């Protein structure tokens, strides 16, 4: 059984950063990846989103400067923009792999499952460790509603082959607002459904008010206290119903209702790892109180 000072589950920003620092300290380190090398931020989150948002902001800034020394309007070509975005992401897993290999790390591909307090199994290969870092990222929060399978994830949104005319965003967080502004620059209109009594609840509400006004000016209406009840496939689109009796028609329904830690299937109980609020429980040093050999990040 291969033995390591540290085994890191996940090669995203948290896992890769930890791996780099630990190798500099001379530790024997293994990394485990169940999907693509690089994690959410690099491949399907922050970085590719910034490419799309950057184009949207350029179009918006041009519009705001019309008549103030700027002439001629800009527009977005979705297919070209997506291809440009992919030029950043498609080669990223290979670059991350080479970087990890150059650090002298051992790489294991597959889903990890704990088999004890200091052991983990990856597709039949058992590893032992002094410490393990769980940095497996997050995925869209499961929604217990009829037709939840019809919702499009943020990752899939960024790879759409074409933009529909009408979109419903479920959830009033920053993902929904950022994406609806991108869609609006493509000529889309639609709705944002927020189950709570305010959108972007963790942000300054005076600024949120200005953002909501601008969003509605672009053609996306915000509905508060409006929880999703069901999504039904109807013809070429979808019928979205809410618990307060509202009904919306859309060509696309996007999941923007938050993320949860991707820890299902890790068999945490076999390692005596304690959880809290649907995630790994940690103290101020990111250490798990149930198993001091376990840290969590990301």
Coordinates of N, CA and C in Angstrom, one line a residue, residues 13-240:
X13 N -8.2 24.9 -7.1 CA -7.3 26.0 -6.6 C -6.8 25.6 -5.2
X14 N -7.7 25.1 -4.3 CA -7.3 24.7 -3.0 C -6.3 23.5 -2.9
X15 N -6.7 22.5 -3.7 CA -5.8 21.3 -3.7 C -4.5 21.5 -4.3
X16 N -4.5 22.2 -5.4 CA -3.2 22.4 -6.1 C -2.3 23.4 -5.3
X17 N -2.8 24.4 -4.7 CA -2.0 25.3 -3.9 C -1.4 24.6 -2.7
X18 N -2.2 23.7 -2.0 CA -1.7 22.9 -0.9 C -0.6 22.0 -1.3
X19 N -0.8 21.4 -2.5 CA 0.2 20.4 -3.0 C 1.5 21.1 -3.3
X20 N 1.4 22.3 -3.9 CA 2.7 23.0 -4.2 C 3.4 23.4 -2.9
X21 N 2.7 23.9 -1.9 CA 3.4 24.3 -0.7 C 3.9 23.1 0.1
X22 N 3.2 22.0 0.1 CA 3.6 20.8 0.8 C 4.9 20.2 0.2
X23 N 4.9 20.2 -1.1 CA 6.1 19.7 -1.8 C 7.3 20.6 -1.5
X24 N 7.2 21.9 -1.4 CA 8.3 22.7 -1.1 C 8.8 22.4 0.3
X25 N 8.0 21.9 1.2 CA 8.4 21.5 2.5 C 8.9 20.1 2.5
X26 N 9.0 19.5 1.3 CA 9.6 18.1 1.3 C 8.7 17.0 1.6
X27 N 7.4 17.2 1.6 CA 6.5 16.2 1.9 C 6.2 15.3 0.7
X28 N 5.9 14.0 1.0 CA 5.5 13.1 0.0 C 4.0 13.2 -0.2
X29 N 3.6 13.6 -1.4 CA 2.2 14.0 -1.6 C 1.6 13.3 -2.8
X30 N 0.4 12.8 -2.6 CA -0.4 12.3 -3.8 C -1.7 13.1 -3.9
X31 N -2.1 13.3 -5.2 CA -3.3 14.0 -5.5 C -4.3 13.0 -6.2
X32 N -5.6 13.2 -5.9 CA -6.6 12.3 -6.5 C -7.6 13.2 -7.2
X33 N -7.9 12.9 -8.4 CA -8.9 13.7 -9.2 C -9.9 12.8 -9.8
X34 N -11.2 13.1 -9.5 CA -12.3 12.2 -10.1 C -12.9 12.8 -11.4
X35 N -12.5 14.0 -11.8 CA -13.1 14.6 -13.0 C -11.9 15.0 -13.9
X36 N -11.8 16.3 -14.1 CA -10.7 16.9 -14.9 C -9.8 17.7 -14.1
X37 N -8.5 17.6 -14.4 CA -7.5 18.3 -13.6 C -7.7 19.8 -13.7
X38 N -7.8 20.4 -12.6 CA -7.9 21.9 -12.6 C -9.0 22.5 -11.7
X39 N -10.1 21.7 -11.5 CA -11.1 22.1 -10.6 C -12.1 23.1 -11.2
X40 N -13.0 23.6 -10.4 CA -14.1 24.4 -10.8 C -13.7 25.8 -11.3
X41 N -12.9 26.5 -10.5 CA -12.5 27.9 -10.9 C -11.9 28.0 -12.2
X42 N -11.0 27.1 -12.5 CA -10.2 27.1 -13.8 C -11.0 26.7 -15.0
X43 N -11.9 25.6 -14.8 CA -12.5 25.0 -15.9 C -13.9 25.3 -16.2
X44 N -14.7 25.5 -15.1 CA -16.2 25.7 -15.3 C -16.8 26.7 -14.3
X45 N -15.9 27.6 -13.8 CA -16.4 28.6 -12.9 C -15.8 30.0 -13.2
X46 N -15.1 30.4 -12.2 CA -14.6 31.8 -12.2 C -13.9 32.2 -13.5
X47 N -12.9 31.5 -14.0 CA -12.1 31.9 -15.1 C -12.9 32.0 -16.4
X48 N -13.6 30.9 -16.8 CA -14.4 31.0 -18.1 C -15.5 32.0 -18.0
X49 N -16.1 32.1 -16.8 CA -17.2 33.1 -16.6 C -16.7 34.5 -16.8
X50 N -15.4 34.8 -16.4 CA -14.8 36.1 -16.6 C -14.7 36.5 -18.0
X51 N -14.4 35.5 -18.9 CA -14.3 35.7 -20.3 C -15.7 36.2 -20.8
X52 N -16.7 35.6 -20.4 CA -18.1 36.0 -20.9 C -18.5 37.3 -20.3
X53 N -18.3 37.5 -19.0 CA -18.6 38.7 -18.4 C -17.8 39.9 -19.0
X54 N -16.5 39.6 -19.3 CA -15.7 40.7 -19.9 C -16.3 41.2 -21.2
X55 N -16.8 40.3 -22.0 CA -17.4 40.7 -23.3 C -18.7 41.5 -23.0
X56 N -19.5 41.0 -22.1 CA -20.7 41.7 -21.7 C -20.4 43.1 -21.2
X57 N -19.4 43.3 -20.4 CA -19.0 44.6 -19.8 C -18.6 45.5 -20.9
X58 N -17.8 45.0 -21.9 CA -17.4 45.8 -23.0 C -18.5 46.4 -23.8
X59 N -19.5 45.5 -24.1 CA -20.7 46.0 -24.8 C -21.5 47.0 -24.0
X60 N -21.6 46.8 -22.7 CA -22.3 47.7 -21.8 C -21.6 49.0 -21.7
X61 N -20.3 49.0 -21.6 CA -19.5 50.3 -21.5 C -19.6 51.1 -22.8
X62 N -19.6 50.4 -23.9 CA -19.8 51.1 -25.2 C -21.1 51.7 -25.3
X63 N -22.2 51.0 -24.8 CA -23.5 51.6 -24.8 C -23.6 52.9 -23.9
X64 N -22.9 52.8 -22.8 CA -23.0 53.9 -21.8 C -22.2 55.2 -22.4
X65 N -21.2 54.9 -23.2 CA -20.4 56.0 -23.7 C -20.9 56.6 -25.1
X66 N -22.0 56.0 -25.6 CA -22.5 56.6 -26.9 C -22.9 58.0 -26.7
X67 N -22.5 58.8 -27.6 CA -22.7 60.3 -27.6 C -21.8 61.0 -26.6
X68 N -20.8 60.3 -26.1 CA -19.9 61.0 -25.2 C -18.5 60.8 -25.7
X69 N -18.4 60.8 -27.0 CA -17.1 60.6 -27.6 C -16.9 59.2 -28.2
X70 N -17.9 58.4 -28.1 CA -17.8 57.0 -28.7 C -19.0 56.9 -29.6
X71 N -18.6 56.4 -30.8 CA -19.7 56.2 -31.8 C -19.6 54.8 -32.3
X72 N -20.7 54.2 -32.8 CA -20.7 52.9 -33.3 C -21.0 51.9 -32.1
X73 N -21.9 51.0 -32.3 CA -22.3 50.1 -31.3 C -21.6 48.8 -31.4
X74 N -21.4 48.1 -30.3 CA -20.9 46.7 -30.2 C -22.0 45.7 -30.0
X75 N -21.8 44.5 -30.5 CA -22.7 43.4 -30.2 C -21.9 42.2 -29.9
X76 N -22.5 41.2 -29.3 CA -21.9 39.9 -29.0 C -22.3 38.8 -29.9
X77 N -21.3 38.0 -30.4 CA -21.5 36.8 -31.2 C -21.2 35.6 -30.2
X78 N -22.3 35.0 -29.8 CA -22.2 34.0 -28.8 C -21.3 32.8 -29.2
X79 N -21.5 32.3 -30.4 CA -20.7 31.1 -30.8 C -19.2 31.5 -30.8
X80 N -18.8 32.6 -31.3 CA -17.4 33.0 -31.3 C -16.9 33.2 -29.9
X81 N -17.8 33.8 -29.0 CA -17.4 34.0 -27.6 C -17.1 32.7 -26.9
X82 N -18.0 31.7 -27.1 CA -17.8 30.4 -26.5 C -16.6 29.8 -27.0
X83 N -16.3 29.9 -28.3 CA -15.0 29.3 -28.8 C -13.8 30.0 -28.2
X84 N -13.9 31.3 -28.0 CA -12.8 32.0 -27.4 C -12.6 31.5 -25.9
X85 N -13.7 31.4 -25.2 CA -13.7 30.9 -23.9 C -13.0 29.5 -23.8
X86 N -13.4 28.6 -24.7 CA -12.8 27.3 -24.7 C -11.3 27.3 -25.0
X87 N -10.8 28.3 -25.6 CA -9.4 28.4 -25.9 C -8.6 28.5 -24.6
X88 N -9.3 28.9 -23.5 CA -8.6 29.0 -22.2 C -8.8 27.7 -21.4
X89 N -9.9 27.0 -21.6 CA -10.2 25.9 -20.8 C -9.9 24.5 -21.3
X90 N -9.9 24.4 -22.6 CA -9.7 23.0 -23.2 C -8.3 22.4 -22.9
X91 N -7.3 23.2 -22.9 CA -5.9 22.7 -22.7 C -5.5 22.7 -21.2
X92 N -6.4 23.3 -20.4 CA -6.0 23.5 -19.0 C -5.8 22.2 -18.2
X93 N -6.6 21.1 -18.4 CA -6.3 19.9 -17.6 C -4.9 19.3 -17.9
X94 N -4.5 19.4 -19.1 CA -3.1 18.9 -19.5 C -2.0 19.8 -18.8
X95 N -2.3 21.1 -18.8 CA -1.3 22.0 -18.2 C -1.2 21.7 -16.7
X96 N -2.3 21.5 -16.1 CA -2.4 21.3 -14.6 C -1.6 19.9 -14.3
X97 N -1.9 18.9 -15.1 CA -1.3 17.6 -14.9 C 0.2 17.7 -15.0
X98 N 0.7 18.4 -16.0 CA 2.2 18.6 -16.2 C 2.8 19.3 -15.0
X99 N 2.0 20.3 -14.6 CA 2.5 21.1 -13.4 C 2.6 20.2 -12.2
X100 N 1.6 19.4 -11.9 CA 1.6 18.5 -10.8 C 2.7 17.5 -10.9
X101 N 2.9 17.0 -12.1 CA 4.0 16.0 -12.3 C 5.3 16.6 -12.1
X102 N 5.5 17.8 -12.6 CA 6.8 18.5 -12.4 C 7.1 18.8 -10.9
X103 N 6.1 18.8 -10.1 CA 6.3 19.0 -8.7 C 6.8 17.7 -8.0
X104 N 6.6 16.6 -8.7 CA 7.0 15.3 -8.1 C 5.9 14.7 -7.4
X105 N 4.7 15.0 -7.7 CA 3.5 14.4 -7.1 C 3.1 13.1 -7.7
X106 N 2.5 12.2 -7.0 CA 1.9 11.0 -7.5 C 0.4 11.4 -7.8
X107 N -0.1 11.0 -9.0 CA -1.4 11.4 -9.4 C -2.3 10.1 -9.6
X108 N -3.5 10.1 -9.0 CA -4.4 9.0 -9.1 C -5.7 9.6 -9.6
X109 N -6.3 8.9 -10.6 CA -7.5 9.4 -11.2 C -8.7 8.4 -10.8
X110 N -9.8 9.0 -10.3 CA -10.9 8.2 -9.9 C -11.5 8.8 -8.6
X111 N -12.6 8.2 -8.2 CA -13.3 8.7 -7.0 C -12.8 8.0 -5.8
X112 N -12.4 8.8 -4.8 CA -11.8 8.3 -3.6 C -12.9 7.9 -2.6
X113 N -12.6 6.9 -1.9 CA -13.5 6.4 -0.8 C -12.7 6.1 0.4
X114 N -13.1 6.7 1.6 CA -12.3 6.4 2.8 C -12.6 4.9 3.2
X115 N -11.6 4.3 3.7 CA -11.7 2.9 4.2 C -11.3 2.8 5.7
X116 N -10.8 3.9 6.2 CA -10.4 4.0 7.6 C -9.9 5.4 8.0
X117 N -9.5 5.6 9.2 CA -9.1 7.0 9.6 C -7.9 7.5 8.8
X118 N -7.0 6.6 8.4 CA -5.8 7.0 7.7 C -5.6 6.2 6.4
X119 N -6.7 5.8 5.7 CA -6.6 5.1 4.5 C -7.7 5.5 3.5
X120 N -7.4 5.5 2.2 CA -8.4 5.8 1.2 C -8.2 4.9 0.0
X121 N -9.3 4.6 -0.6 CA -9.3 3.7 -1.8 C -9.6 4.5 -3.0
X122 N -8.8 4.4 -4.1 CA -9.1 5.0 -5.4 C -9.1 4.0 -6.5
X123 N -10.4 3.6 -6.9 CA -10.6 2.6 -7.9 C -9.8 1.3 -7.6
X124 N -9.8 0.9 -6.4 CA -9.1 -0.4 -6.0 C -7.7 -0.2 -5.5
X125 N -7.1 0.9 -5.7 CA -5.8 1.2 -5.1 C -5.9 1.8 -3.8
X126 N -5.3 1.2 -2.8 CA -5.4 1.7 -1.4 C -4.2 2.6 -1.1
X127 N -4.5 3.7 -0.5 CA -3.4 4.7 -0.1 C -3.5 4.9 1.4
X128 N -2.4 5.0 2.0 CA -2.4 5.4 3.4 C -1.7 6.8 3.6
X129 N -2.0 7.5 4.6 CA -1.6 8.9 4.8 C -1.4 9.3 6.2
X130 N -0.6 10.3 6.5 CA -0.6 10.9 7.8 C -1.7 11.9 7.9
X131 N -1.9 12.6 6.8 CA -3.0 13.6 6.7 C -3.6 13.6 5.3
X132 N -4.9 14.0 5.3 CA -5.6 14.1 4.0 C -6.3 15.4 3.9
X133 N -6.3 16.0 2.8 CA -7.0 17.3 2.5 C -8.1 17.0 1.6
X134 N -9.4 17.3 2.0 CA -10.5 17.1 1.2 C -10.8 18.4 0.5
X135 N -10.6 18.5 -0.8 CA -10.8 19.7 -1.6 C -11.5 19.3 -2.8
X136 N -12.7 18.7 -2.7 CA -13.4 18.1 -3.8 C -14.4 19.0 -4.4
X137 N -14.4 20.3 -4.0 CA -15.3 21.3 -4.6 C -16.8 21.2 -4.3
X138 N -17.6 21.7 -5.2 CA -19.0 21.8 -5.0 C -19.8 21.5 -6.3
X139 N -21.1 21.2 -6.2 CA -21.9 21.0 -7.3 C -23.3 21.7 -7.0
X140 N -24.1 21.9 -8.1 CA -25.4 22.6 -7.8 C -26.2 21.9 -6.8
X141 N -26.8 22.7 -5.9 CA -27.6 22.1 -4.8 C -28.8 21.4 -5.4
X142 N -29.0 20.1 -5.0 CA -30.2 19.3 -5.5 C -31.5 20.0 -5.1
X143 N -32.4 20.1 -6.1 CA -33.7 20.7 -5.8 C -34.8 19.7 -5.9
X144 N -35.5 19.5 -4.8 CA -36.5 18.5 -4.7 C -37.8 18.9 -5.3
X145 N -37.8 19.1 -6.6 CA -39.0 19.6 -7.3 C -39.2 18.7 -8.5
X146 N -40.5 18.6 -8.9 CA -40.7 17.8 -10.2 C -40.1 18.5 -11.4
X147 N -39.4 17.7 -12.2 CA -38.8 18.3 -13.4 C -37.4 18.9 -13.1
X148 N -36.8 18.7 -12.0 CA -35.5 19.3 -11.7 C -34.4 18.9 -12.7
X149 N -34.7 17.7 -13.3 CA -33.7 17.3 -14.3 C -33.6 18.2 -15.6
X150 N -34.6 19.1 -15.7 CA -34.7 20.0 -16.9 C -33.8 21.2 -16.6
X151 N -33.4 21.4 -15.4 CA -32.6 22.7 -15.2 C -31.2 22.5 -15.8
X152 N -30.7 23.6 -16.3 CA -29.4 23.7 -16.9 C -28.4 24.3 -15.9
X153 N -27.3 23.6 -15.7 CA -26.3 24.1 -14.8 C -25.5 25.3 -15.3
X154 N -24.8 26.0 -14.4 CA -24.0 27.1 -14.8 C -22.9 26.7 -15.8
X155 N -22.4 25.5 -15.6 CA -21.4 25.0 -16.5 C -21.9 24.8 -17.9
X156 N -23.1 24.2 -18.0 CA -23.8 23.9 -19.3 C -24.2 25.2 -20.0
X157 N -24.6 26.2 -19.1 CA -24.9 27.5 -19.7 C -23.8 28.1 -20.5
X158 N -22.6 28.0 -19.9 CA -21.4 28.6 -20.6 C -21.0 27.9 -21.8
X159 N -21.6 26.7 -22.1 CA -21.3 26.0 -23.3 C -22.5 25.8 -24.3
X160 N -23.5 26.6 -24.1 CA -24.7 26.6 -25.0 C -24.3 26.8 -26.4
X161 N -24.9 26.0 -27.3 CA -24.6 26.2 -28.7 C -25.4 27.4 -29.3
X162 N -26.4 27.8 -28.6 CA -27.2 29.0 -29.0 C -27.9 29.5 -27.8
X163 N -28.3 30.8 -27.8 CA -29.0 31.4 -26.7 C -30.5 31.5 -27.0
X164 N -31.3 31.0 -26.1 CA -32.8 31.1 -26.4 C -33.3 32.5 -26.2
X165 N -34.5 32.8 -26.6 CA -35.1 34.1 -26.5 C -35.5 34.4 -25.0
X166 N -35.9 33.4 -24.3 CA -36.4 33.7 -22.9 C -35.8 32.7 -21.9
X167 N -35.3 33.2 -20.8 CA -34.7 32.3 -19.8 C -35.3 32.6 -18.4
X168 N -35.5 31.5 -17.6 CA -35.8 31.7 -16.2 C -34.6 31.2 -15.4
X169 N -34.2 32.1 -14.5 CA -33.1 31.7 -13.6 C -33.7 31.4 -12.2
X170 N -33.4 30.3 -11.7 CA -33.9 29.8 -10.4 C -32.8 30.2 -9.4
X171 N -33.2 31.1 -8.5 CA -32.2 31.6 -7.5 C -31.8 33.0 -7.8
X172 N -31.8 33.9 -6.8 CA -31.4 35.3 -7.0 C -30.0 35.6 -6.4
X173 N -29.0 34.7 -6.7 CA -27.7 34.9 -6.3 C -26.8 35.6 -7.4
X174 N -25.5 35.7 -7.2 CA -24.7 36.4 -8.1 C -24.6 35.7 -9.5
X175 N -24.6 34.3 -9.5 CA -24.5 33.6 -10.7 C -25.7 34.0 -11.6
X176 N -26.9 34.0 -11.1 CA -28.1 34.3 -11.9 C -28.0 35.7 -12.4
X177 N -27.5 36.7 -11.6 CA -27.5 38.0 -12.1 C -26.4 38.2 -13.1
X178 N -25.2 37.6 -12.9 CA -24.2 37.7 -13.9 C -24.6 37.1 -15.2
X179 N -25.2 35.9 -15.2 CA -25.5 35.2 -16.4 C -26.7 35.9 -17.1
X180 N -27.6 36.5 -16.4 CA -28.8 37.1 -17.1 C -28.3 38.4 -17.8
X181 N -27.3 39.1 -17.2 CA -26.8 40.2 -17.9 C -26.0 39.8 -19.2
X182 N -25.3 38.7 -19.2 CA -24.7 38.1 -20.4 C -25.8 37.8 -21.4
X183 N -26.9 37.1 -21.0 CA -28.0 36.7 -21.9 C -28.7 38.0 -22.4
X184 N -28.8 39.0 -21.6 CA -29.5 40.2 -22.0 C -28.8 40.9 -23.2
X185 N -27.4 40.8 -23.1 CA -26.6 41.4 -24.2 C -26.8 40.6 -25.5
X186 N -27.3 39.4 -25.4 CA -27.6 38.6 -26.6 C -29.1 38.8 -27.0
X187 N -29.8 39.7 -26.4 CA -31.2 40.0 -26.8 C -32.2 39.1 -26.0
X188 N -31.8 38.4 -25.0 CA -32.7 37.6 -24.2 C -33.5 38.4 -23.2
X189 N -34.6 37.9 -22.8 CA -35.4 38.5 -21.7 C -35.8 37.3 -20.8
X190 N -36.4 37.6 -19.6 CA -36.8 36.5 -18.8 C -37.1 36.9 -17.4
X191 N -36.8 36.0 -16.4 CA -37.2 36.2 -15.0 C -36.1 35.5 -14.1
X192 N -36.0 36.1 -12.9 CA -35.2 35.6 -11.9 C -36.2 35.3 -10.7
X193 N -36.2 34.0 -10.3 CA -37.1 33.6 -9.2 C -36.2 33.4 -7.9
X194 N -36.6 34.2 -6.9 CA -35.9 34.1 -5.6 C -36.9 33.7 -4.5
X195 N -36.6 32.6 -3.8 CA -37.5 32.1 -2.7 C -37.5 33.0 -1.5
X196 N -36.4 33.8 -1.2 CA -36.4 34.6 -0.1 C -37.0 36.0 -0.4
X197 N -37.0 36.9 0.6 CA -37.6 38.2 0.5 C -36.7 39.3 -0.1
X198 N -35.4 38.8 -0.4 CA -34.5 39.8 -1.0 C -33.5 39.0 -1.8
X199 N -33.0 39.6 -2.9 CA -31.9 38.9 -3.7 C -30.6 39.3 -3.2
X200 N -29.6 38.5 -3.4 CA -28.2 38.7 -3.0 C -28.1 39.2 -1.6
X201 N -28.7 38.3 -0.7 CA -28.8 38.7 0.7 C -27.6 39.0 1.4
X202 N -26.4 38.5 1.0 CA -25.2 38.8 1.7 C -24.4 40.0 1.2
X203 N -25.1 40.7 0.3 CA -24.5 41.9 -0.3 C -25.2 43.2 0.2
X204 N -24.5 44.3 0.0 CA -25.1 45.6 0.4 C -26.4 45.9 -0.4
X205 N -27.5 46.0 0.3 CA -28.8 46.1 -0.3 C -29.0 47.4 -1.1
X206 N -28.3 48.4 -0.7 CA -28.4 49.7 -1.5 C -27.9 49.5 -2.9
X207 N -26.7 48.8 -3.0 CA -26.1 48.4 -4.3 C -27.0 47.4 -5.0
X208 N -27.5 46.5 -4.3 CA -28.4 45.4 -4.9 C -29.6 46.1 -5.6
X209 N -30.2 47.1 -4.9 CA -31.3 47.8 -5.5 C -31.0 48.4 -6.8
X210 N -29.8 49.0 -6.9 CA -29.4 49.6 -8.2 C -29.2 48.5 -9.3
X211 N -28.6 47.4 -8.8 CA -28.4 46.3 -9.8 C -29.7 45.7 -10.3
X212 N -30.7 45.6 -9.4 CA -32.0 45.0 -9.7 C -32.7 46.0 -10.7
X213 N -32.6 47.3 -10.5 CA -33.2 48.2 -11.4 C -32.6 48.1 -12.8
X214 N -31.2 48.0 -12.9 CA -30.6 47.9 -14.1 C -30.9 46.6 -14.8
X215 N -31.0 45.5 -14.0 CA -31.4 44.2 -14.5 C -32.8 44.2 -15.2
X216 N -33.7 44.8 -14.5 CA -35.1 44.9 -15.0 C -35.2 45.8 -16.2
X217 N -34.3 46.8 -16.3 CA -34.3 47.7 -17.5 C -33.8 46.9 -18.7
X218 N -33.0 45.8 -18.4 CA -32.5 45.0 -19.5 C -33.5 43.9 -20.0
X219 N -34.5 43.8 -19.2 CA -35.6 42.8 -19.6 C -35.7 41.6 -18.8
X220 N -35.0 41.5 -17.6 CA -35.2 40.4 -16.7 C -35.9 40.9 -15.4
X221 N -37.0 40.3 -15.1 CA -37.8 40.7 -14.0 C -37.5 39.8 -12.8
X222 N -37.3 40.5 -11.6 CA -37.0 39.7 -10.4 C -38.3 39.5 -9.6
X223 N -38.5 38.2 -9.2 CA -39.7 37.9 -8.4 C -39.2 37.3 -7.0
X224 N -39.5 38.1 -6.0 CA -39.1 37.7 -4.6 C -40.2 36.8 -4.0
X225 N -39.8 36.1 -2.9 CA -40.8 35.2 -2.2 C -41.4 34.3 -3.2
X226 N -40.7 33.8 -4.2 CA -41.2 33.0 -5.3 C -40.4 31.7 -5.5
X227 N -40.8 30.7 -4.8 CA -40.1 29.4 -4.8 C -40.5 28.5 -5.9
X228 N -39.5 27.8 -6.4 CA -39.8 26.9 -7.5 C -40.6 25.7 -7.1
X229 N -41.6 25.4 -7.9 CA -42.5 24.2 -7.6 C -42.3 23.1 -8.6
X230 N -42.2 23.4 -9.9 CA -42.0 22.4 -10.9 C -41.5 23.0 -12.2
X231 N -40.8 22.1 -13.0 CA -40.4 22.5 -14.3 C -40.9 21.4 -15.3
X232 N -41.7 21.8 -16.3 CA -42.3 20.8 -17.2 C -41.8 21.1 -18.6
X233 N -41.4 20.1 -19.3 CA -41.0 20.2 -20.7 C -42.3 20.4 -21.5
X234 N -42.4 21.5 -22.3 CA -43.6 21.7 -23.1 C -43.2 22.2 -24.5
X235 N -43.3 21.3 -25.5 CA -43.0 21.7 -26.8 C -41.5 22.0 -27.0
X236 N -41.1 23.2 -27.5 CA -39.7 23.5 -27.6 C -39.1 24.2 -26.4
X237 N -39.9 24.3 -25.4 CA -39.5 25.1 -24.2 C -39.9 24.4 -22.9
X238 N -40.1 25.2 -21.9 CA -40.5 24.7 -20.5 C -41.5 25.6 -19.9
X239 N -42.3 25.0 -19.1 CA -43.3 25.7 -18.2 C -42.8 25.6 -16.8
X240 N -42.5 26.8 -16.2 CA -42.0 26.8 -14.8 C -43.1 27.3 -13.9

